[in-house]
mmCIF file of C-alpha atoms in Angstrom:
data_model
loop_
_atom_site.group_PDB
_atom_site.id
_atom_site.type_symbol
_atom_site.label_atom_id
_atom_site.label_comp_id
_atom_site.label_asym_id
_atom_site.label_seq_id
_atom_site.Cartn_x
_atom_site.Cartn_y
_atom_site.Cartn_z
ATOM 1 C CA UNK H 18 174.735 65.526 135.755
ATOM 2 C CA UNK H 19 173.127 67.729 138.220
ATOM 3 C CA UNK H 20 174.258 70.839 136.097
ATOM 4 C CA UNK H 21 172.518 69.370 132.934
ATOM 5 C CA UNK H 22 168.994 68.523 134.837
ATOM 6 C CA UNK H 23 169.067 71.819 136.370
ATOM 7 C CA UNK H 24 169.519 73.277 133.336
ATOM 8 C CA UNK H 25 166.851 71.109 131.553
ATOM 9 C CA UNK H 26 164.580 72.131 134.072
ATOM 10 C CA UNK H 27 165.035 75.821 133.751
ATOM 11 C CA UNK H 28 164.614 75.151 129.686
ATOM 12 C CA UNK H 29 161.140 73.300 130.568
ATOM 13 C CA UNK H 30 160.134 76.067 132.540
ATOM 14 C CA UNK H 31 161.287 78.825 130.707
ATOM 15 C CA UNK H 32 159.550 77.069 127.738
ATOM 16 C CA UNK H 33 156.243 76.475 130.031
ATOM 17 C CA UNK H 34 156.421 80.301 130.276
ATOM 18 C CA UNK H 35 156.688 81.356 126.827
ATOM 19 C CA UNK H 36 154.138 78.717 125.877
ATOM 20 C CA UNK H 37 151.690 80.322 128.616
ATOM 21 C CA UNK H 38 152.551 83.672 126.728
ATOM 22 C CA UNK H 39 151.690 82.362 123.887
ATOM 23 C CA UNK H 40 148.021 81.183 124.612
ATOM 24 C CA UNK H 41 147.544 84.560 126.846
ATOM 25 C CA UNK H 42 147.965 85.912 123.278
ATOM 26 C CA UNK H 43 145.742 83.844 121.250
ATOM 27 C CA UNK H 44 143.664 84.274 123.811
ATOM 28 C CA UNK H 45 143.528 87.984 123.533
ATOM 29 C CA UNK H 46 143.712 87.667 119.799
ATOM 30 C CA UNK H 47 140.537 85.543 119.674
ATOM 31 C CA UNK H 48 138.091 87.578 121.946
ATOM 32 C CA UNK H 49 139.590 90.543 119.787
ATOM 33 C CA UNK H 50 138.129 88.835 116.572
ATOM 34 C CA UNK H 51 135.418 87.476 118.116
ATOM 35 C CA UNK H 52 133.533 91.049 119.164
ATOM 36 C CA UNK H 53 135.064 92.673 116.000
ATOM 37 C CA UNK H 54 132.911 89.690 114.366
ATOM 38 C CA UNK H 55 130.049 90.575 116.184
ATOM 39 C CA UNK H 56 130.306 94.369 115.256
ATOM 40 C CA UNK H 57 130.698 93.466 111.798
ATOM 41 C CA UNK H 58 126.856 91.484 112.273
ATOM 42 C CA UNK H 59 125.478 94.057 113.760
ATOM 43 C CA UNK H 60 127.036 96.444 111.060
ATOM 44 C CA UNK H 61 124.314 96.166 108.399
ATOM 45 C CA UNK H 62 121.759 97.552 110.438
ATOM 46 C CA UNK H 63 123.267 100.555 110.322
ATOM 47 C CA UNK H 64 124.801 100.491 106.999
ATOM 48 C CA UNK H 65 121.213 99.190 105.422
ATOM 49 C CA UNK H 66 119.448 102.352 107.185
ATOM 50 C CA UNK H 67 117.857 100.387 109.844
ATOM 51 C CA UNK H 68 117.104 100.181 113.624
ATOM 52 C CA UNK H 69 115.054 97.992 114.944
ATOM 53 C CA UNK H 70 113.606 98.272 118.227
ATOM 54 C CA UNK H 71 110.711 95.615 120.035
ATOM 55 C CA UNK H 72 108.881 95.557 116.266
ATOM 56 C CA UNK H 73 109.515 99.303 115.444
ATOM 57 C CA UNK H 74 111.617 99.958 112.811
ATOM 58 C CA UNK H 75 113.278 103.088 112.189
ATOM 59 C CA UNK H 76 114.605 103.414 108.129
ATOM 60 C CA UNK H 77 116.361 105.983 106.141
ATOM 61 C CA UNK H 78 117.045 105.329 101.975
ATOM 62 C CA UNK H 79 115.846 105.938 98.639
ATOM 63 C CA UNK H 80 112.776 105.049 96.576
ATOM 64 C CA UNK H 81 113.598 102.790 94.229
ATOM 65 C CA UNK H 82 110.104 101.611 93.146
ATOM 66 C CA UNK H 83 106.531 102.626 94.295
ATOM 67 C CA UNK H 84 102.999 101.695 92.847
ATOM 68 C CA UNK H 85 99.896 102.452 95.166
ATOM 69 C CA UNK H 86 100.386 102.054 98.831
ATOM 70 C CA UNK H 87 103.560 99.708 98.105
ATOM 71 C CA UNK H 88 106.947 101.388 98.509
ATOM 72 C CA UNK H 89 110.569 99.540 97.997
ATOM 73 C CA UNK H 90 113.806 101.370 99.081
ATOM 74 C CA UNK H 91 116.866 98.732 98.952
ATOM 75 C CA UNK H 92 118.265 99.991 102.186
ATOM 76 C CA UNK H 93 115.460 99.005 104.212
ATOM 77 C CA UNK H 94 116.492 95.536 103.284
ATOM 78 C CA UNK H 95 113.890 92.411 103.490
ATOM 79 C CA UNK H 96 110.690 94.905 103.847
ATOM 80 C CA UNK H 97 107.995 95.914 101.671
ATOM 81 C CA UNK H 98 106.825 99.247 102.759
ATOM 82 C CA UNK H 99 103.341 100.216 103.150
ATOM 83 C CA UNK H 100 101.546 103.775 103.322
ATOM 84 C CA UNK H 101 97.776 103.140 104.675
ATOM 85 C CA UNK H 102 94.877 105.608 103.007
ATOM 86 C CA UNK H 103 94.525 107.351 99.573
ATOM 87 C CA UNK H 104 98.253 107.698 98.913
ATOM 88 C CA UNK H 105 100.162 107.546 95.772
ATOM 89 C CA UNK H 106 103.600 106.442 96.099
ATOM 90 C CA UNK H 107 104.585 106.303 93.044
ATOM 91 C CA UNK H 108 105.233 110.382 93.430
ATOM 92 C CA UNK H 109 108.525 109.515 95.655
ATOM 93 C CA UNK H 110 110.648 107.240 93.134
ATOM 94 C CA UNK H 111 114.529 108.603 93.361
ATOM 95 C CA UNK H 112 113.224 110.656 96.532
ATOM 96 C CA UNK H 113 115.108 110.091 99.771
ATOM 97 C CA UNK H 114 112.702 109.317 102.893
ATOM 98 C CA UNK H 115 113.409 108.387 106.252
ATOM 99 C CA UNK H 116 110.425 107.507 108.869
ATOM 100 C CA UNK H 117 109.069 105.083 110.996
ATOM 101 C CA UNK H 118 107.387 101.608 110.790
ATOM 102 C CA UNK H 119 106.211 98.506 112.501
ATOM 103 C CA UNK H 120 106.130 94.915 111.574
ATOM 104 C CA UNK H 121 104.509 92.043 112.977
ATOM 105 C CA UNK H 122 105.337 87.927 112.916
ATOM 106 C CA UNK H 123 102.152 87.473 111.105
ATOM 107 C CA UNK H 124 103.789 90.180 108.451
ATOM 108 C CA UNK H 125 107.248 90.055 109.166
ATOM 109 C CA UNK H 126 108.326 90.892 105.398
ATOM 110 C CA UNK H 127 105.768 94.131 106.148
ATOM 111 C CA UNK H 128 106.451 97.311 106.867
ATOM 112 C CA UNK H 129 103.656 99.636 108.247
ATOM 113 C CA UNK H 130 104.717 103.305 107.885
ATOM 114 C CA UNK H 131 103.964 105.161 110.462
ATOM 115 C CA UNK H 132 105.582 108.623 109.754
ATOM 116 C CA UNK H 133 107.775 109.128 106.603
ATOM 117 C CA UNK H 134 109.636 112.244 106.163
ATOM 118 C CA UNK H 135 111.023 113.413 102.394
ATOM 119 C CA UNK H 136 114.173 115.247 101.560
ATOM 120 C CA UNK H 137 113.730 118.459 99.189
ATOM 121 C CA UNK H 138 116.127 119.729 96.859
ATOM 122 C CA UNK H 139 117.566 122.133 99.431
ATOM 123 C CA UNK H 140 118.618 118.817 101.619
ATOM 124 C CA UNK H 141 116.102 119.579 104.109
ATOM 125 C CA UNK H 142 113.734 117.209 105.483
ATOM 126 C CA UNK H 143 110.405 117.973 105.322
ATOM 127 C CA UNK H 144 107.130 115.784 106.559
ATOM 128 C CA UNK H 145 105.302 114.163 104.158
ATOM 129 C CA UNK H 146 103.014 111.546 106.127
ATOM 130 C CA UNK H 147 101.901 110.215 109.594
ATOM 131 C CA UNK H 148 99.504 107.106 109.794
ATOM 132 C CA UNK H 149 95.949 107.928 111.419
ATOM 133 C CA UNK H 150 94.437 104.270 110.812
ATOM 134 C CA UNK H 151 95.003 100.490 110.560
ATOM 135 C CA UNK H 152 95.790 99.676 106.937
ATOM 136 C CA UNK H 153 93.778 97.836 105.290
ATOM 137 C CA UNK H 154 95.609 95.368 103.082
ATOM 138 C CA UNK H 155 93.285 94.649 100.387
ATOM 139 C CA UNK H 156 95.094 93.306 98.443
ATOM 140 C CA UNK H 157 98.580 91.931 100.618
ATOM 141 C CA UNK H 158 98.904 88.545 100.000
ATOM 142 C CA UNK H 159 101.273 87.557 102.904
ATOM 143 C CA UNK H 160 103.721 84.072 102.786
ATOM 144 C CA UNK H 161 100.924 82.078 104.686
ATOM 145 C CA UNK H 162 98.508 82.841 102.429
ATOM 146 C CA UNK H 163 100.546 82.185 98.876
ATOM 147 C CA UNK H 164 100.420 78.447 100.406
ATOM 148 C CA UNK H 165 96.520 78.197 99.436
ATOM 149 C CA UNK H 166 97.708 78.857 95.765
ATOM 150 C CA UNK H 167 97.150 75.819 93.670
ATOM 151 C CA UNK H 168 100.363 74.930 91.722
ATOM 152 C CA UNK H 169 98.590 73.879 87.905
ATOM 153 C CA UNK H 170 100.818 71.020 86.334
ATOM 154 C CA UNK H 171 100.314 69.397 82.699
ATOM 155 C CA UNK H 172 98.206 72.136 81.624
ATOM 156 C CA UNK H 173 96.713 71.727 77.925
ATOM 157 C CA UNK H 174 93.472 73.520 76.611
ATOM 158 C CA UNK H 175 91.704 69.838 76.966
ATOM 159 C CA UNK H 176 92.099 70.146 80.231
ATOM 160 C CA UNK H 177 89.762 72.533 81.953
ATOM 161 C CA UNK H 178 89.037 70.404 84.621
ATOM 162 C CA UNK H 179 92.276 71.639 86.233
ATOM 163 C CA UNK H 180 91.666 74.568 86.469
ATOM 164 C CA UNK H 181 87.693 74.626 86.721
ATOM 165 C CA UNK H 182 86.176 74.932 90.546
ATOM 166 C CA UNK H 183 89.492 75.956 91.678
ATOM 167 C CA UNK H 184 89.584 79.799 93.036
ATOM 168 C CA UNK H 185 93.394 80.385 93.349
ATOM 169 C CA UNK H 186 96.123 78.815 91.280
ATOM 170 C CA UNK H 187 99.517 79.515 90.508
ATOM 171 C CA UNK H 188 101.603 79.012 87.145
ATOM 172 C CA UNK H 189 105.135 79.233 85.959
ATOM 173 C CA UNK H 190 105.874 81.486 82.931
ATOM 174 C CA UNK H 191 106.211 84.565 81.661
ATOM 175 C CA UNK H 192 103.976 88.048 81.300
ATOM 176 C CA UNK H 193 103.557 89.350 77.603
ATOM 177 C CA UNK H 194 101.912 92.996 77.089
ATOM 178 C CA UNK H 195 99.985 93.085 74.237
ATOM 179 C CA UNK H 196 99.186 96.990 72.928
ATOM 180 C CA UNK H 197 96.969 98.217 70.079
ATOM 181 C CA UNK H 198 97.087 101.327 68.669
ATOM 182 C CA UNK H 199 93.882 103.654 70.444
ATOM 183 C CA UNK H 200 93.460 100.989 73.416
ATOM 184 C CA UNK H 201 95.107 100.014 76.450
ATOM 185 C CA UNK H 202 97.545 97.190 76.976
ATOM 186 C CA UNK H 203 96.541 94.288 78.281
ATOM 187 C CA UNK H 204 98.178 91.135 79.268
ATOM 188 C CA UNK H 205 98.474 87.543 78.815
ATOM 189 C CA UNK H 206 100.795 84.762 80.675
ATOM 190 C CA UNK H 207 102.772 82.321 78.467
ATOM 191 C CA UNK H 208 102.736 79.443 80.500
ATOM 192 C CA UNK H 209 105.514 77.085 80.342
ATOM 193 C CA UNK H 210 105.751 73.361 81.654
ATOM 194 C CA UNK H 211 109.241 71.848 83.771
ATOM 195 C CA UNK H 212 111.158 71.390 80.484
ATOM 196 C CA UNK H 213 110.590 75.335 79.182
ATOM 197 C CA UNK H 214 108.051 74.367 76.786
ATOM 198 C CA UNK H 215 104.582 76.579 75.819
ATOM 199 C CA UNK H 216 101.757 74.892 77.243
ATOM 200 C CA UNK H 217 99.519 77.346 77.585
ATOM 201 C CA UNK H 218 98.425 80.966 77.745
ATOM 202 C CA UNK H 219 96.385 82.660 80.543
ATOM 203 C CA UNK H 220 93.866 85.904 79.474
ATOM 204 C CA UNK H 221 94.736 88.926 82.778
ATOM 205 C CA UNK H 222 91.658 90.863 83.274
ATOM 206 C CA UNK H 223 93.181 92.688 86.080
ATOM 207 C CA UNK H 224 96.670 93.071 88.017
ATOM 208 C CA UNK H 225 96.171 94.258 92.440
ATOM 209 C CA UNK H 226 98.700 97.205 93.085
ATOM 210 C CA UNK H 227 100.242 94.372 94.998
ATOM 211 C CA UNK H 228 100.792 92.600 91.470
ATOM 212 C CA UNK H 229 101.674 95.634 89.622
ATOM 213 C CA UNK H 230 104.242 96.176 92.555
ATOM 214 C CA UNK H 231 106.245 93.239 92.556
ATOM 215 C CA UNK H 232 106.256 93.128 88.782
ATOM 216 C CA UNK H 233 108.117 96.327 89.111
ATOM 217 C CA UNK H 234 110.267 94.988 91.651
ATOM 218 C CA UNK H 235 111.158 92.329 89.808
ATOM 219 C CA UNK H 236 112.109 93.606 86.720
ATOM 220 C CA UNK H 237 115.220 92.237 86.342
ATOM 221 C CA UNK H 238 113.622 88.400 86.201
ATOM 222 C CA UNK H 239 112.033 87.381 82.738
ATOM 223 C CA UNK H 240 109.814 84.522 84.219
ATOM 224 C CA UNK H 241 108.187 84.017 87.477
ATOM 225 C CA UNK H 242 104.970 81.990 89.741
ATOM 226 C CA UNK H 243 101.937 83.594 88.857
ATOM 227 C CA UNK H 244 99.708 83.868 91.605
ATOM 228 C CA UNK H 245 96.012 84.237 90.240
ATOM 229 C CA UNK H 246 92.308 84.693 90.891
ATOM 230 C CA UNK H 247 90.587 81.978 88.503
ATOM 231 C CA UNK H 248 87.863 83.630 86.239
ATOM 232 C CA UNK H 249 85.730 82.461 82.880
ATOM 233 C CA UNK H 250 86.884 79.151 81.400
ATOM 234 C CA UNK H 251 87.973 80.375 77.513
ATOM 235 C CA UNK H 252 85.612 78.753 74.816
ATOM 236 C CA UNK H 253 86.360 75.146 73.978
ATOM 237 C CA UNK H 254 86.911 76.339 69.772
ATOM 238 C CA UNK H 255 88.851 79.303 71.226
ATOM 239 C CA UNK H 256 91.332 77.157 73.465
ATOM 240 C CA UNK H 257 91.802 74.865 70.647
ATOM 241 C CA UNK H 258 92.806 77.525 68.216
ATOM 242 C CA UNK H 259 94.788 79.791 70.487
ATOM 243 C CA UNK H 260 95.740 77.754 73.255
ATOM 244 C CA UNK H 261 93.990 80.559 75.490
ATOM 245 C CA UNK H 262 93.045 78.475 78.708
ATOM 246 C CA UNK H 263 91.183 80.985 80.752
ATOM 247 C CA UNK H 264 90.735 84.535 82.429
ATOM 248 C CA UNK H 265 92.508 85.762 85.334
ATOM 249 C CA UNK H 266 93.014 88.358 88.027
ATOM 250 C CA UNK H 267 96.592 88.751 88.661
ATOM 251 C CA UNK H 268 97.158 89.093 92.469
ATOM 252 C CA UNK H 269 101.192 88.208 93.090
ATOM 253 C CA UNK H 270 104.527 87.431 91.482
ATOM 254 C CA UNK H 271 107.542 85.844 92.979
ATOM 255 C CA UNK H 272 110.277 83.164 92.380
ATOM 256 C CA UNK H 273 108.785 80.201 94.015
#
């Protein structure tokens, strides 16, 4: 009897031991996945072409679309990119750039470039541009402020008093270029109501770079919000007829 217990307890212990083995191993095993997690989320930094450093941002990529001041390169994921002064950046699409920006909380989806640096055809990187002012934003329309945009519901061409005193509105729908031969396009918004249906068509008399920008970046979306400047009231005969509501500036585009 003594034989068996003694033996029993060697078994518990020798299975104490292996257990203990076990969870050293787990253990191990777990802090090993654990900071290879954590180098995984701090991965895309790098791999996006970013470093970010106490609101300075440091970005490397290509120019996918450009209109004004506005720049978009997909690797500097979540920012719009801004150049401050007379500058055209439209002249860098399919260029690669690397420089140096800051953001702010008040415009934490904007980029302010402070020194961007273009690669020529030899490979070599040459500088393009160094910020000497503050920007001025003209025509930025930042998250805070797309909250002041009116959302117009039920719109019909009987009912101008919704849109009539108000300064900035926003609509869901869809831009249509309209081009004659000899003039310039111009543009008109098909709006549409919750169930997809034509309700009504807004008259653009002008579209911000910021506008123009987004519509660019956006290109792969058929409908959007329209974020607009209220103008002229159409002609009551008019709206009846064509179901033209009013005129607009066109200041932003997004999905909500």
């Amino acid at each position: 009897m003594i034989g068996k217990i003694g033996g029993t307890y060697h078994r518990v212990k020798g299975l104490k031991l292996f257990f203990l083995m076990i969870l050293s191993f787990l253990f191990v095993l777990g802090t090993l996945t654990s900071c290879g997690q954590k180098a995984e989320e701090e991965a895309p930094a790098e791999e996006t072409g970013i470093v970010a450093k106490e609101g300075v941002i440091t970005f490397e990529g290509v120019v996918k679309t450009a209109v004004g001041n506005y720049m978009y390169v997909p690797q500097v994921s979540g920012f719009d990119l801004y150049l401050s002064g007379d500058f055209d950046s439209s002249t860098l699409i399919g260029k690669e750039v690397k420089g140096e920006g800051e953001y702010t909380p008040e415009r934490p989806s904007l980029l302010i470039v402070n020194t961007l640096e273009v690669k020529d055809e030899s490979g070599i990187w040459q500088p393009l541009y160094t910020r000497s002012g503050e920007p001025t934003l003209e025509d930025y329309i930042d998250l805070k402020a797309r909250e002041s945009y009116l959302p117009l519901e039920e719109l019909a061409y009987n009912k101008a008093e919704l849109w009539e005193g108000k300064e900035k509105v926003k609509v869901y729908g869809q831009l249509e270029e309209i081009t004659k031969e000899g003039q310039e396009p111009t543009y008109r918004i098909i709006v549409f109501n919750d169930k997809g249906k034509e309700v009504g068509r807004i008259l653009i008399d002008n579209l911000t770079s910021f506008a123009q920008y987004y519509l660019k970046k956006l290109h792969l979306y058929d409908t959007f919000w329209f974020y607009l400047q209220v103008k002229e009231t159409v002609p009551w005969k008019v709206r009846r007829r064509t179901r033209e509501l009013f005129h607009a500036e066109l200041e932003f585009e997004g999905l909500f």
